[in-house]
């Protein structure tokens, strides 16, 4: 807590932190790429969170946003990729393994009342 407050002071001095934003920290979510599914299939995130995609599918795997807003490079089996969530990244995504598999990023608004 002390470190968080120490880091916030210089930013507040220059007016770079919005009220309520400095107090919240990004969460990390893990999505495992399996042979026939993403686990979990639905992940609730807010902008600024990080999703760690872990490829356990047994083959190379790239992920594509259903509306084309983002895509990942191909991940080798056993490889991980960190993706920082942006406001336009919510919704369905998919990739090809033996069949097409789908997942969902449920993008919510951060609770700034905390």
PDB file of C-alpha atoms in Angstrom:
ATOM      1  CA  UNK A   1       0.000   0.000   0.000  1.00  0.00           C
ATOM      2  CA  UNK A   2       2.818   2.391   0.858  1.00  0.00           C
ATOM      3  CA  UNK A   3       4.542   1.692  -2.470  1.00  0.00           C
ATOM      4  CA  UNK A   4       1.297   2.311  -4.378  1.00  0.00           C
ATOM      5  CA  UNK A   5       0.893   5.687  -2.628  1.00  0.00           C
ATOM      6  CA  UNK A   6       4.526   6.615  -3.248  1.00  0.00           C
ATOM      7  CA  UNK A   7       4.159   5.860  -6.947  1.00  0.00           C
ATOM      8  CA  UNK A   8       0.934   7.836  -7.160  1.00  0.00           C
ATOM      9  CA  UNK A   9       2.312  11.074  -5.649  1.00  0.00           C
ATOM     10  CA  UNK A  10       4.564  12.138  -8.563  1.00  0.00           C
ATOM     11  CA  UNK A  11       1.831  11.356 -11.098  1.00  0.00           C
ATOM     12  CA  UNK A  12      -0.735  13.380  -9.184  1.00  0.00           C
ATOM     13  CA  UNK A  13       1.716  16.263  -9.020  1.00  0.00           C
ATOM     14  CA  UNK A  14       1.761  16.422 -12.816  1.00  0.00           C
ATOM     15  CA  UNK A  15      -1.995  15.817 -13.144  1.00  0.00           C
ATOM     16  CA  UNK A  16      -1.592  12.540 -15.026  1.00  0.00           C
ATOM     17  CA  UNK A  17      -3.837  10.328 -12.876  1.00  0.00           C
ATOM     18  CA  UNK A  18      -7.608  10.481 -13.028  1.00  0.00           C
ATOM     19  CA  UNK A  19      -9.451  10.226  -9.698  1.00  0.00           C
ATOM     20  CA  UNK A  20     -10.154   6.595  -8.807  1.00  0.00           C
ATOM     21  CA  UNK A  21      -7.884   5.242 -11.534  1.00  0.00           C
ATOM     22  CA  UNK A  22      -4.675   5.152  -9.497  1.00  0.00           C
ATOM     23  CA  UNK A  23      -6.299   3.052  -6.782  1.00  0.00           C
ATOM     24  CA  UNK A  24      -7.227   0.213  -9.146  1.00  0.00           C
ATOM     25  CA  UNK A  25      -4.713  -2.318 -10.362  1.00  0.00           C
ATOM     26  CA  UNK A  26      -4.923  -4.456 -13.484  1.00  0.00           C
ATOM     27  CA  UNK A  27      -5.874  -8.084 -13.005  1.00  0.00           C
ATOM     28  CA  UNK A  28      -4.266 -10.987 -14.824  1.00  0.00           C
ATOM     29  CA  UNK A  29      -6.503 -13.702 -16.248  1.00  0.00           C
ATOM     30  CA  UNK A  30      -5.316 -17.052 -17.602  1.00  0.00           C
ATOM     31  CA  UNK A  31      -6.928 -18.666 -20.637  1.00  0.00           C
ATOM     32  CA  UNK A  32      -5.650 -22.124 -21.533  1.00  0.00           C
ATOM     33  CA  UNK A  33      -5.821 -23.122 -25.180  1.00  0.00           C
ATOM     34  CA  UNK A  34      -6.819 -26.786 -25.278  1.00  0.00           C
ATOM     35  CA  UNK A  35      -7.213 -29.093 -28.262  1.00  0.00           C
ATOM     36  CA  UNK A  36     -10.973 -28.536 -28.484  1.00  0.00           C
ATOM     37  CA  UNK A  37     -11.764 -25.508 -26.288  1.00  0.00           C
ATOM     38  CA  UNK A  38     -10.542 -22.435 -24.452  1.00  0.00           C
ATOM     39  CA  UNK A  39     -10.603 -22.718 -20.668  1.00  0.00           C
ATOM     40  CA  UNK A  40     -12.362 -20.801 -19.388  1.00  0.00           C
ATOM     41  CA  UNK A  41     -14.525 -20.135 -22.405  1.00  0.00           C
ATOM     42  CA  UNK A  42     -15.800 -16.801 -20.989  1.00  0.00           C
ATOM     43  CA  UNK A  43     -13.474 -14.343 -19.239  1.00  0.00           C
ATOM     44  CA  UNK A  44     -14.704 -11.133 -17.615  1.00  0.00           C
ATOM     45  CA  UNK A  45     -12.154  -8.319 -18.008  1.00  0.00           C
ATOM     46  CA  UNK A  46     -11.829  -4.546 -17.878  1.00  0.00           C
ATOM     47  CA  UNK A  47      -9.627  -2.391 -20.091  1.00  0.00           C
ATOM     48  CA  UNK A  48      -6.081  -2.522 -18.723  1.00  0.00           C
ATOM     49  CA  UNK A  49      -6.334  -6.113 -17.485  1.00  0.00           C
ATOM     50  CA  UNK A  50      -3.916  -8.683 -18.894  1.00  0.00           C
ATOM     51  CA  UNK A  51      -4.913 -12.042 -20.354  1.00  0.00           C
ATOM     52  CA  UNK A  52      -2.239 -14.735 -20.353  1.00  0.00           C
ATOM     53  CA  UNK A  53      -3.000 -17.171 -23.190  1.00  0.00           C
ATOM     54  CA  UNK A  54      -1.276 -20.530 -22.564  1.00  0.00           C
ATOM     55  CA  UNK A  55      -1.128 -22.933 -25.512  1.00  0.00           C
ATOM     56  CA  UNK A  56      -1.623 -26.536 -24.396  1.00  0.00           C
ATOM     57  CA  UNK A  57      -3.323 -27.622 -27.646  1.00  0.00           C
ATOM     58  CA  UNK A  58      -0.494 -29.738 -29.004  1.00  0.00           C
ATOM     59  CA  UNK A  59      -0.049 -27.540 -32.094  1.00  0.00           C
ATOM     60  CA  UNK A  60       0.557 -23.934 -33.150  1.00  0.00           C
ATOM     61  CA  UNK A  61      -2.435 -21.728 -32.400  1.00  0.00           C
ATOM     62  CA  UNK A  62      -3.340 -18.136 -33.342  1.00  0.00           C
ATOM     63  CA  UNK A  63      -6.352 -16.291 -31.929  1.00  0.00           C
ATOM     64  CA  UNK A  64      -8.608 -13.921 -33.890  1.00  0.00           C
ATOM     65  CA  UNK A  65     -11.263 -11.465 -32.671  1.00  0.00           C
ATOM     66  CA  UNK A  66     -14.589 -12.275 -34.346  1.00  0.00           C
ATOM     67  CA  UNK A  67     -15.022  -8.650 -35.561  1.00  0.00           C
ATOM     68  CA  UNK A  68     -11.391  -8.332 -36.629  1.00  0.00           C
ATOM     69  CA  UNK A  69     -10.352  -5.871 -33.887  1.00  0.00           C
ATOM     70  CA  UNK A  70      -7.288  -7.909 -32.856  1.00  0.00           C
ATOM     71  CA  UNK A  71      -5.346 -11.093 -33.501  1.00  0.00           C
ATOM     72  CA  UNK A  72      -2.346 -12.835 -31.976  1.00  0.00           C
ATOM     73  CA  UNK A  73       0.637 -14.355 -33.690  1.00  0.00           C
ATOM     74  CA  UNK A  74       0.792 -18.145 -33.762  1.00  0.00           C
ATOM     75  CA  UNK A  75       1.806 -19.566 -30.395  1.00  0.00           C
ATOM     76  CA  UNK A  76       3.780 -22.813 -30.327  1.00  0.00           C
ATOM     77  CA  UNK A  77       2.638 -25.622 -28.034  1.00  0.00           C
ATOM     78  CA  UNK A  78       3.666 -24.727 -24.471  1.00  0.00           C
ATOM     79  CA  UNK A  79       4.119 -21.034 -25.295  1.00  0.00           C
ATOM     80  CA  UNK A  80       2.396 -18.203 -23.413  1.00  0.00           C
ATOM     81  CA  UNK A  81       1.413 -14.743 -24.600  1.00  0.00           C
ATOM     82  CA  UNK A  82       0.377 -11.744 -22.497  1.00  0.00           C
ATOM     83  CA  UNK A  83      -2.319  -9.544 -24.044  1.00  0.00           C
ATOM     84  CA  UNK A  84      -3.269  -6.205 -22.473  1.00  0.00           C
ATOM     85  CA  UNK A  85      -6.999  -5.582 -22.888  1.00  0.00           C
ATOM     86  CA  UNK A  86      -8.016  -2.440 -24.778  1.00  0.00           C
ATOM     87  CA  UNK A  87     -11.581  -0.993 -24.819  1.00  0.00           C
ATOM     88  CA  UNK A  88     -12.395  -2.463 -28.277  1.00  0.00           C
ATOM     89  CA  UNK A  89     -11.250  -6.025 -27.523  1.00  0.00           C
ATOM     90  CA  UNK A  90     -14.450  -7.368 -25.941  1.00  0.00           C
ATOM     91  CA  UNK A  91     -16.589 -10.007 -27.597  1.00  0.00           C
ATOM     92  CA  UNK A  92     -16.074 -13.354 -29.243  1.00  0.00           C
ATOM     93  CA  UNK A  93     -12.714 -14.691 -30.412  1.00  0.00           C
ATOM     94  CA  UNK A  94     -11.746 -17.916 -32.132  1.00  0.00           C
ATOM     95  CA  UNK A  95      -8.886 -20.099 -33.270  1.00  0.00           C
ATOM     96  CA  UNK A  96      -8.385 -23.300 -35.204  1.00  0.00           C
ATOM     97  CA  UNK A  97      -7.237 -26.521 -33.628  1.00  0.00           C
ATOM     98  CA  UNK A  98      -8.677 -29.741 -35.027  1.00  0.00           C
ATOM     99  CA  UNK A  99     -11.916 -27.765 -35.194  1.00  0.00           C
ATOM    100  CA  UNK A 100     -12.833 -24.111 -34.742  1.00  0.00           C
ATOM    101  CA  UNK A 101     -12.895 -23.216 -31.040  1.00  0.00           C
ATOM    102  CA  UNK A 102     -14.415 -20.061 -29.583  1.00  0.00           C
ATOM    103  CA  UNK A 103     -14.068 -17.939 -26.474  1.00  0.00           C
ATOM    104  CA  UNK A 104     -15.484 -14.696 -25.145  1.00  0.00           C
ATOM    105  CA  UNK A 105     -13.994 -11.625 -23.471  1.00  0.00           C
ATOM    106  CA  UNK A 106     -16.782  -9.999 -21.481  1.00  0.00           C
ATOM    107  CA  UNK A 107     -15.557  -6.402 -21.216  1.00  0.00           C
ATOM    108  CA  UNK A 108     -17.080  -4.526 -18.273  1.00  0.00           C
ATOM    109  CA  UNK A 109     -16.631  -0.988 -17.043  1.00  0.00           C
ATOM    110  CA  UNK A 110     -14.315  -0.545 -14.063  1.00  0.00           C
ATOM    111  CA  UNK A 111     -15.939   0.353 -10.771  1.00  0.00           C
ATOM    112  CA  UNK A 112     -14.483   3.810 -10.059  1.00  0.00           C
ATOM    113  CA  UNK A 113     -16.375   4.143  -6.748  1.00  0.00           C
ATOM    114  CA  UNK A 114     -13.750   2.026  -4.940  1.00  0.00           C
TER     115      UNK A 114
END
